PDB file of C-alpha atoms and ligand atoms in Angstrom:
ATOM      1  CA  MET Z   1       1.098 -20.606 -11.972  1.00 97.00           C
ATOM      2  CA  LYS Z   2      -1.656 -21.755  -9.615  1.00 98.00           C
ATOM      3  CA  ILE Z   3      -2.312 -19.409  -6.728  1.00 98.00           C
ATOM      4  CA  ALA Z   4      -4.219 -19.731  -3.464  1.00 98.00           C
ATOM      5  CA  ILE Z   5      -5.153 -16.586  -1.544  1.00 98.00           C
ATOM      6  CA  LEU Z   6      -5.439 -16.621   2.251  1.00 98.00           C
ATOM      7  CA  ILE Z   7      -7.770 -14.086   3.848  1.00 98.00           C
ATOM      8  CA  SER Z   8      -9.401 -13.326   7.197  1.00 98.00           C
ATOM      9  CA  GLY Z   9     -11.730 -10.454   6.309  1.00 98.00           C
ATOM     10  CA  ARG Z  10     -13.104  -8.280   3.534  1.00 97.00           C
ATOM     11  CA  GLY Z  11     -10.501  -9.335   0.966  1.00 98.00           C
ATOM     12  CA  SER Z  12     -10.185  -6.185  -1.136  1.00 98.00           C
ATOM     13  CA  ASN Z  13      -6.621  -7.148  -2.126  1.00 98.00           C
ATOM     14  CA  MET Z  14      -7.887 -10.631  -2.963  1.00 98.00           C
ATOM     15  CA  GLU Z  15     -10.522  -9.035  -5.183  1.00 98.00           C
ATOM     16  CA  ARG Z  16      -7.863  -7.072  -7.102  1.00 98.00           C
ATOM     17  CA  LEU Z  17      -5.803 -10.231  -7.592  1.00 98.00           C
ATOM     18  CA  ILE Z  18      -8.872 -12.096  -8.883  1.00 98.00           C
ATOM     19  CA  GLU Z  19      -9.665  -9.218 -11.259  1.00 98.00           C
ATOM     20  CA  ALA Z  20      -6.084  -9.035 -12.537  1.00 98.00           C
ATOM     21  CA  ALA Z  21      -5.862 -12.804 -13.017  1.00 98.00           C
ATOM     22  CA  SER Z  22      -9.037 -12.810 -15.084  1.00 97.00           C
ATOM     23  CA  ALA Z  23      -7.159 -11.033 -17.901  1.00 97.00           C
ATOM     24  CA  PRO Z  24      -6.168 -13.592 -20.544  1.00 96.00           C
ATOM     25  CA  ASP Z  25      -2.506 -12.531 -20.562  1.00 96.00           C
ATOM     26  CA  TYR Z  26      -2.051 -12.627 -16.750  1.00 97.00           C
ATOM     27  CA  PRO Z  27       0.474 -15.393 -16.010  1.00 97.00           C
ATOM     28  CA  ALA Z  28      -1.365 -16.838 -12.991  1.00 98.00           C
ATOM     29  CA  GLU Z  29      -4.677 -18.392 -12.078  1.00 98.00           C
ATOM     30  CA  ILE Z  30      -6.417 -18.048  -8.712  1.00 98.00           C
ATOM     31  CA  VAL Z  31      -7.510 -21.590  -7.920  1.00 98.00           C
ATOM     32  CA  LYS Z  32      -8.620 -21.225  -4.319  1.00 98.00           C
ATOM     33  CA  VAL Z  33      -9.428 -18.739  -1.576  1.00 98.00           C
ATOM     34  CA  ILE Z  34      -9.126 -19.941   2.022  1.00 98.00           C
ATOM     35  CA  SER Z  35     -10.179 -18.090   5.163  1.00 98.00           C
ATOM     36  CA  ASN Z  36      -9.467 -18.977   8.777  1.00 98.00           C
ATOM     37  CA  ARG Z  37     -12.686 -17.125   9.650  1.00 98.00           C
ATOM     38  CA  PRO Z  38     -15.862 -18.694   8.278  1.00 98.00           C
ATOM     39  CA  ASP Z  39     -17.640 -15.305   8.451  1.00 98.00           C
ATOM     40  CA  ALA Z  40     -15.060 -13.432   6.319  1.00 98.00           C
ATOM     41  CA  SER Z  41     -16.978 -11.407   3.734  1.00 98.00           C
ATOM     42  CA  GLY Z  42     -14.181 -12.014   1.221  1.00 98.00           C
ATOM     43  CA  LEU Z  43     -15.300 -15.663   0.954  1.00 98.00           C
ATOM     44  CA  ARG Z  44     -18.588 -14.525  -0.587  1.00 98.00           C
ATOM     45  CA  THR Z  45     -16.812 -12.123  -2.932  1.00 98.00           C
ATOM     46  CA  ALA Z  46     -14.540 -14.933  -4.153  1.00 98.00           C
ATOM     47  CA  ALA Z  47     -17.413 -17.403  -4.564  1.00 98.00           C
ATOM     48  CA  ASN Z  48     -19.341 -14.789  -6.562  1.00 98.00           C
ATOM     49  CA  ALA Z  49     -16.318 -14.503  -8.843  1.00 98.00           C
ATOM     50  CA  GLY Z  50     -16.470 -18.270  -9.419  1.00 98.00           C
ATOM     51  CA  ILE Z  51     -13.421 -19.155  -7.299  1.00 98.00           C
ATOM     52  CA  ALA Z  52     -13.375 -22.271  -5.093  1.00 98.00           C
ATOM     53  CA  THR Z  53     -13.490 -21.243  -1.444  1.00 98.00           C
ATOM     54  CA  GLN Z  54     -12.853 -22.994   1.842  1.00 98.00           C
ATOM     55  CA  ALA Z  55     -13.154 -21.946   5.473  1.00 98.00           C
ATOM     56  CA  ILE Z  56     -10.666 -23.579   7.822  1.00 98.00           C
ATOM     57  CA  ASP Z  57     -11.723 -22.261  11.211  1.00 98.00           C
ATOM     58  CA  HIS Z  58      -8.643 -21.987  13.431  1.00 97.00           C
ATOM     59  CA  LYS Z  59     -10.905 -22.268  16.493  1.00 96.00           C
ATOM     60  CA  SER Z  60     -11.671 -25.887  15.554  1.00 97.00           C
ATOM     61  CA  TYR Z  61      -8.028 -26.913  15.917  1.00 97.00           C
ATOM     62  CA  ALA Z  62      -6.316 -27.690  19.196  1.00 96.00           C
ATOM     63  CA  SER Z  63      -2.934 -26.288  18.175  1.00 95.00           C
ATOM     64  CA  ARG Z  64      -1.281 -24.023  15.648  1.00 95.00           C
ATOM     65  CA  ALA Z  65       0.420 -27.083  14.133  1.00 95.00           C
ATOM     66  CA  ALA Z  66      -2.931 -28.865  13.671  1.00 97.00           C
ATOM     67  CA  PHE Z  67      -4.407 -25.814  11.932  1.00 97.00           C
ATOM     68  CA  ASP Z  68      -1.337 -25.537   9.697  1.00 97.00           C
ATOM     69  CA  ALA Z  69      -1.620 -29.218   8.756  1.00 97.00           C
ATOM     70  CA  ALA Z  70      -5.223 -28.714   7.635  1.00 98.00           C
ATOM     71  CA  LEU Z  71      -4.221 -25.607   5.692  1.00 98.00           C
ATOM     72  CA  GLU Z  72      -1.318 -27.391   4.037  1.00 97.00           C
ATOM     73  CA  ALA Z  73      -3.539 -30.325   3.046  1.00 98.00           C
ATOM     74  CA  ALA Z  74      -5.951 -27.894   1.352  1.00 98.00           C
ATOM     75  CA  LEU Z  75      -3.100 -26.154  -0.490  1.00 98.00           C
ATOM     76  CA  ASN Z  76      -1.601 -29.432  -1.643  1.00 97.00           C
ATOM     77  CA  GLU Z  77      -4.972 -30.734  -2.751  1.00 97.00           C
ATOM     78  CA  ALA Z  78      -5.388 -27.653  -4.953  1.00 97.00           C
ATOM     79  CA  ASP Z  79      -1.857 -28.219  -6.298  1.00 97.00           C
ATOM     80  CA  VAL Z  80      -0.887 -24.654  -5.505  1.00 98.00           C
ATOM     81  CA  ASP Z  81       2.420 -23.108  -6.680  1.00 98.00           C
ATOM     82  CA  LEU Z  82       2.169 -19.800  -4.816  1.00 98.00           C
ATOM     83  CA  VAL Z  83       0.281 -18.708  -1.691  1.00 98.00           C
ATOM     84  CA  CYS Z  84      -0.690 -15.037  -1.371  1.00 98.00           C
ATOM     85  CA  HIS Z  85      -1.607 -13.729   2.073  1.00 98.00           C
ATOM     86  CA  ALA Z  86      -4.116 -10.899   1.745  1.00 98.00           C
ATOM     87  CA  GLY Z  87      -5.156  -9.677   5.167  1.00 97.00           C
ATOM     88  CA  PHE Z  88      -4.626 -13.174   6.625  1.00 98.00           C
ATOM     89  CA  MET Z  89      -4.463 -12.638  10.387  1.00 95.00           C
ATOM     90  CA  ARG Z  90      -2.927 -15.933  11.522  1.00 94.00           C
ATOM     91  CA  ILE Z  91       0.694 -16.503  12.390  1.00 92.00           C
ATOM     92  CA  LEU Z  92       1.885 -19.789  10.909  1.00 94.00           C
ATOM     93  CA  THR Z  93       4.352 -22.155  12.533  1.00 96.00           C
ATOM     94  CA  ASP Z  94       8.019 -21.631  11.659  1.00 96.00           C
ATOM     95  CA  GLU Z  95       8.060 -25.097  10.091  1.00 96.00           C
ATOM     96  CA  PHE Z  96       5.194 -24.243   7.763  1.00 97.00           C
ATOM     97  CA  ALA Z  97       6.774 -20.919   6.786  1.00 96.00           C
ATOM     98  CA  ALA Z  98      10.125 -22.611   6.151  1.00 95.00           C
ATOM     99  CA  ARG Z  99       8.558 -25.328   3.987  1.00 96.00           C
ATOM    100  CA  TRP Z 100       6.824 -22.715   1.801  1.00 96.00           C
ATOM    101  CA  GLU Z 101       9.771 -20.330   1.612  1.00 95.00           C
ATOM    102  CA  GLY Z 102       9.938 -18.800  -1.866  1.00 96.00           C
ATOM    103  CA  ARG Z 103       6.344 -19.903  -2.551  1.00 97.00           C
ATOM    104  CA  MET Z 104       4.447 -17.727  -0.076  1.00 98.00           C
ATOM    105  CA  VAL Z 105       4.090 -13.928  -0.156  1.00 98.00           C
ATOM    106  CA  ASN Z 106       2.339 -11.221   1.842  1.00 98.00           C
ATOM    107  CA  ILE Z 107       1.275  -7.612   1.431  1.00 98.00           C
ATOM    108  CA  HIS Z 108       1.970  -5.394   4.419  1.00 98.00           C
ATOM    109  CA  PRO Z 109       0.717  -1.800   4.842  1.00 98.00           C
ATOM    110  CA  SER Z 110       4.042  -0.099   5.594  1.00 98.00           C
ATOM    111  CA  LEU Z 111       7.399   0.380   3.959  1.00 96.00           C
ATOM    112  CA  LEU Z 112       9.218  -2.531   5.563  1.00 97.00           C
ATOM    113  CA  PRO Z 113      11.469  -2.909   7.469  1.00 98.00           C
ATOM    114  CA  SER Z 114       9.754   0.026   9.215  1.00 98.00           C
ATOM    115  CA  PHE Z 115       6.604  -0.652  11.220  1.00 98.00           C
ATOM    116  CA  LYS Z 116       6.068  -4.382  11.636  1.00 98.00           C
ATOM    117  CA  GLY Z 117       3.154  -6.104  13.336  1.00 96.00           C
ATOM    118  CA  ILE Z 118      -0.289  -4.555  13.705  1.00 95.00           C
ATOM    119  CA  ARG Z 119      -1.744  -1.006  13.613  1.00 97.00           C
ATOM    120  CA  VAL Z 120       1.219  -0.049  11.475  1.00 98.00           C
ATOM    121  CA  GLN Z 121      -0.493   3.023   9.990  1.00 98.00           C
ATOM    122  CA  GLN Z 122      -0.808   4.469  13.519  1.00 98.00           C
ATOM    123  CA  GLN Z 123       2.815   3.463  14.181  1.00 98.00           C
ATOM    124  CA  ALA Z 124       3.869   5.496  11.107  1.00 98.00           C
ATOM    125  CA  ILE Z 125       1.860   8.536  12.266  1.00 98.00           C
ATOM    126  CA  ASP Z 126       3.180   8.259  15.835  1.00 98.00           C
ATOM    127  CA  ALA Z 127       6.758   8.094  14.572  1.00 98.00           C
ATOM    128  CA  GLY Z 128       6.250  11.273  12.521  1.00 96.00           C
ATOM    129  CA  ALA Z 129       6.936   9.501   9.224  1.00 95.00           C
ATOM    130  CA  THR Z 130       6.231  11.703   6.188  1.00 94.00           C
ATOM    131  CA  ILE Z 131       6.255   8.814   3.735  1.00 94.00           C
ATOM    132  CA  SER Z 132       4.664   5.411   4.179  1.00 96.00           C
ATOM    133  CA  GLY Z 133       3.312   2.819   1.791  1.00 95.00           C
ATOM    134  CA  CYS Z 134       3.095  -0.913   1.291  1.00 96.00           C
ATOM    135  CA  THR Z 135       5.409  -3.836   0.736  1.00 96.00           C
ATOM    136  CA  VAL Z 136       5.010  -7.200  -0.969  1.00 96.00           C
ATOM    137  CA  HIS Z 137       7.505  -9.648   0.506  1.00 97.00           C
ATOM    138  CA  TYR Z 138       8.292 -13.329   0.695  1.00 98.00           C
ATOM    139  CA  ILE Z 139       7.236 -14.879   3.983  1.00 97.00           C
ATOM    140  CA  ILE Z 140       9.880 -16.301   6.287  1.00 96.00           C
ATOM    141  CA  PRO Z 141       9.434 -17.512   9.866  1.00 95.00           C
ATOM    142  CA  ALA Z 142      10.237 -14.062  11.355  1.00 95.00           C
ATOM    143  CA  LEU Z 143       7.157 -11.816  11.146  1.00 95.00           C
ATOM    144  CA  ASP Z 144       7.122  -9.127   8.391  1.00 96.00           C
ATOM    145  CA  SER Z 145      10.828  -9.665   7.777  1.00 96.00           C
ATOM    146  CA  GLY Z 146      11.118 -11.615   4.513  1.00 97.00           C
ATOM    147  CA  PRO Z 147      12.903 -10.490   1.354  1.00 97.00           C
ATOM    148  CA  ILE Z 148      11.181  -7.525  -0.305  1.00 96.00           C
ATOM    149  CA  ILE Z 149       9.684  -8.028  -3.767  1.00 95.00           C
ATOM    150  CA  ALA Z 150       8.097  -4.623  -4.448  1.00 93.00           C
ATOM    151  CA  GLN Z 151       7.121  -1.449  -2.621  1.00 93.00           C
ATOM    152  CA  ALA Z 152       4.899   1.558  -3.262  1.00 93.00           C
ATOM    153  CA  ALA Z 153       5.113   4.856  -1.396  1.00 93.00           C
ATOM    154  CA  VAL Z 154       2.410   7.315  -0.376  1.00 94.00           C
ATOM    155  CA  PRO Z 155       2.711  10.564   1.600  1.00 94.00           C
ATOM    156  CA  VAL Z 156       1.690  10.802   5.247  1.00 94.00           C
ATOM    157  CA  LEU Z 157      -0.219  14.081   5.566  1.00 94.00           C
ATOM    158  CA  THR Z 158      -0.150  16.319   8.648  1.00 93.00           C
ATOM    159  CA  ASP Z 159      -3.810  15.791   9.470  1.00 94.00           C
ATOM    160  CA  ASP Z 160      -3.843  12.042   8.721  1.00 96.00           C
ATOM    161  CA  THR Z 161      -5.594   9.627  11.047  1.00 98.00           C
ATOM    162  CA  ALA Z 162      -4.949   5.886  10.946  1.00 98.00           C
ATOM    163  CA  GLU Z 163      -8.140   5.641   8.848  1.00 98.00           C
ATOM    164  CA  THR Z 164      -7.205   8.212   6.203  1.00 97.00           C
ATOM    165  CA  LEU Z 165      -3.659   6.879   5.904  1.00 97.00           C
ATOM    166  CA  SER Z 166      -4.931   3.263   5.697  1.00 98.00           C
ATOM    167  CA  ALA Z 167      -7.250   4.235   2.847  1.00 97.00           C
ATOM    168  CA  ARG Z 168      -4.401   5.905   0.926  1.00 95.00           C
ATOM    169  CA  ILE Z 169      -2.101   2.942   1.465  1.00 96.00           C
ATOM    170  CA  LEU Z 170      -4.841   0.470   0.501  1.00 97.00           C
ATOM    171  CA  GLU Z 171      -5.253   2.224  -2.843  1.00 95.00           C
ATOM    172  CA  ALA Z 172      -1.547   1.673  -3.465  1.00 94.00           C
ATOM    173  CA  GLU Z 173      -1.813  -1.958  -2.307  1.00 96.00           C
ATOM    174  CA  HIS Z 174      -4.484  -2.598  -4.912  1.00 96.00           C
ATOM    175  CA  VAL Z 175      -2.054  -1.573  -7.659  1.00 94.00           C
ATOM    176  CA  LEU Z 176       1.083  -3.078  -6.165  1.00 95.00           C
ATOM    177  CA  TYR Z 177      -0.089  -6.607  -5.313  1.00 97.00           C
ATOM    178  CA  PRO Z 178      -1.289  -7.663  -8.779  1.00 97.00           C
ATOM    179  CA  THR Z 179       1.874  -6.091 -10.257  1.00 94.00           C
ATOM    180  CA  ALA Z 180       4.167  -7.946  -7.864  1.00 95.00           C
ATOM    181  CA  VAL Z 181       2.384 -11.285  -8.325  1.00 97.00           C
ATOM    182  CA  LYS Z 182       2.645 -10.869 -12.088  1.00 95.00           C
ATOM    183  CA  LEU Z 183       6.410 -10.409 -11.749  1.00 94.00           C
ATOM    184  CA  ILE Z 184       6.673 -13.599  -9.687  1.00 96.00           C
ATOM    185  CA  ALA Z 185       4.388 -15.652 -11.941  1.00 97.00           C
ATOM    186  CA  SER Z 186       6.227 -14.568 -15.076  1.00 95.00           C
ATOM    187  CA  GLY Z 187       9.574 -15.495 -13.530  1.00 94.00           C
ATOM    188  CA  SER Z 188      10.802 -11.870 -13.501  1.00 92.00           C
ATOM    189  CA  VAL Z 189      11.317 -12.028  -9.734  1.00 94.00           C
ATOM    190  CA  LYS Z 190      12.827 -15.030  -7.986  1.00 92.00           C
ATOM    191  CA  LEU Z 191      14.114 -15.925  -4.568  1.00 94.00           C
ATOM    192  CA  VAL Z 192      17.685 -17.183  -4.880  1.00 93.00           C
ATOM    193  CA  ASP Z 193      19.624 -18.108  -1.730  1.00 93.00           C
ATOM    194  CA  GLY Z 194      17.249 -16.043   0.382  1.00 93.00           C
ATOM    195  CA  LYS Z 195      17.593 -12.909  -1.777  1.00 95.00           C
ATOM    196  CA  VAL Z 196      15.223 -11.425  -4.342  1.00 94.00           C
ATOM    197  CA  VAL Z 197      16.663 -11.423  -7.855  1.00 92.00           C
ATOM    198  CA  ARG Z 198      14.917  -9.174 -10.383  1.00 88.00           C
ATOM    199  CA  SER Z 199      15.095  -9.387 -14.158  1.00 85.00           C
ATOM    200  CA  LEU Z 200      15.048  -6.407 -16.478  1.00 72.00           C
ATOM    201  CA  ASP Z 201      11.256  -6.872 -16.841  1.00 67.00           C
ATOM    202  CA  ALA Z 202      10.855  -6.295 -13.122  1.00 67.00           C
ATOM    203  CA  LYS Z 203      13.031  -3.194 -13.297  1.00 65.00           C
ATOM    204  CA  ARG Z 204      10.740  -1.809 -16.000  1.00 62.00           C
ATOM    205  CA  ALA Z 205       7.605  -2.633 -13.984  1.00 58.00           C
ATOM    206  CA  ASP Z 206       7.532   0.762 -12.284  1.00 53.00           C
ATOM    207  CA  THR Z 207       5.929   2.141 -15.444  1.00 46.00           C
ATOM    208  CA  ALA Z 208       2.902  -0.056 -14.635  1.00 47.00           C
ATOM    209  CA  CYS Z 209       2.075   2.057 -11.566  1.00 48.00           C
ATOM    210  CA  PRO Z 210       1.128   5.705 -11.145  1.00 46.00           C
ATOM    211  CA  PRO Z 211       4.126   7.866 -10.061  1.00 42.00           C
ATOM    212  CA  LEU Z 212       3.548   8.005  -6.312  1.00 49.00           C
ATOM    213  CA  PHE Z 213       2.899   4.269  -6.189  1.00 47.00           C
ATOM    214  CA  SER Z 214       5.995   3.453  -8.136  1.00 44.00           C
ATOM    215  CA  PRO Z 215       7.623   0.232  -6.963  1.00 42.00           C
ATOM    216  CA  GLN Z 216      11.381   0.427  -7.385  1.00 40.00           C
ATOM    217  CA  PRO Z 217      12.393  -3.172  -8.025  1.00 40.00           C
TER     218      PRO Z 217
HETATM  219  C1  GRF N 301      -4.374  -4.715   4.037  1.00 80.89           C
HETATM  220  O1  GRF N 301      -4.070  -3.414   4.457  1.00 80.89           O
HETATM  221  C2  GRF N 301      -3.141  -5.593   4.084  1.00 80.89           C
HETATM  222  O2  GRF N 301      -1.967  -4.923   3.767  1.00 80.89           O
HETATM  223  C3  GRF N 301      -3.115  -6.001   5.536  1.00 80.89           C
HETATM  224  O3  GRF N 301      -4.470  -6.206   5.870  1.00 80.89           O
HETATM  225  C4  GRF N 301      -5.301  -5.413   5.032  1.00 80.89           C
HETATM  226  C5  GRF N 301      -6.248  -6.345   4.358  1.00 80.89           C
HETATM  227  O4  GRF N 301      -7.230  -5.661   3.629  1.00 80.89           O
HETATM  228  N1  GRF N 301      -2.257  -7.147   5.742  1.00 80.89           N
HETATM  229  P1  GRF N 301      -8.132  -6.458   2.606  1.00 80.89           P
HETATM  230  O5  GRF N 301      -8.790  -7.599   3.384  1.00 80.89           O
HETATM  231  O6  GRF N 301      -7.276  -6.941   1.488  1.00 80.89           O
HETATM  232  O7  GRF N 301      -9.172  -5.478   2.154  1.00 80.89           O
END
């Protein structure tokens, strides 16, 4: 399976996906990393790992649709099967999201459907949540609302700040995302009629993660 990763910043999740995919038995190959911000440090990290990179600066496009068209052309040119958003801070048009349904996934730093949008770690603290975590989900037009592929939980501690909670969740993200993408690429997780269907392999995948991070497919 050929994968493109979309980033806007440091790309630590991207880095974990690149590392995981470099293992000979990983069922996917990262063929391209694209950023909407030319100054994203993740572009350098990807290039250093020998991955083709491209900056598509959203500020150079007059409309969201024009930016999406340029992005789609780049994805098609690379003959991509799956698109992984990893800290990609652009909202795509509904049409784009609908066309890529089942072929585009995201990692979000909360246990969806709780805490959508931005600054979700602070949202979790403000709500008094005692457990938070991260979610890998298929992307649909509605923001942070697509079918859930895998989740990992972490505790929210009494003295947590958004920074300390983000760091704990990020550690879980780094385990969860490569695990979830492996399940998709190996065919163990599929989107059928808008719902995630998991094979027995996916149900066993929780053993791949440390206890607190355990995704429960
Ligand atoms: C992660 O917390 C991800 O869940 C969110 O943005 C952050 C990106 O971090 N969507 P990184 O660029 O992967 O380090």
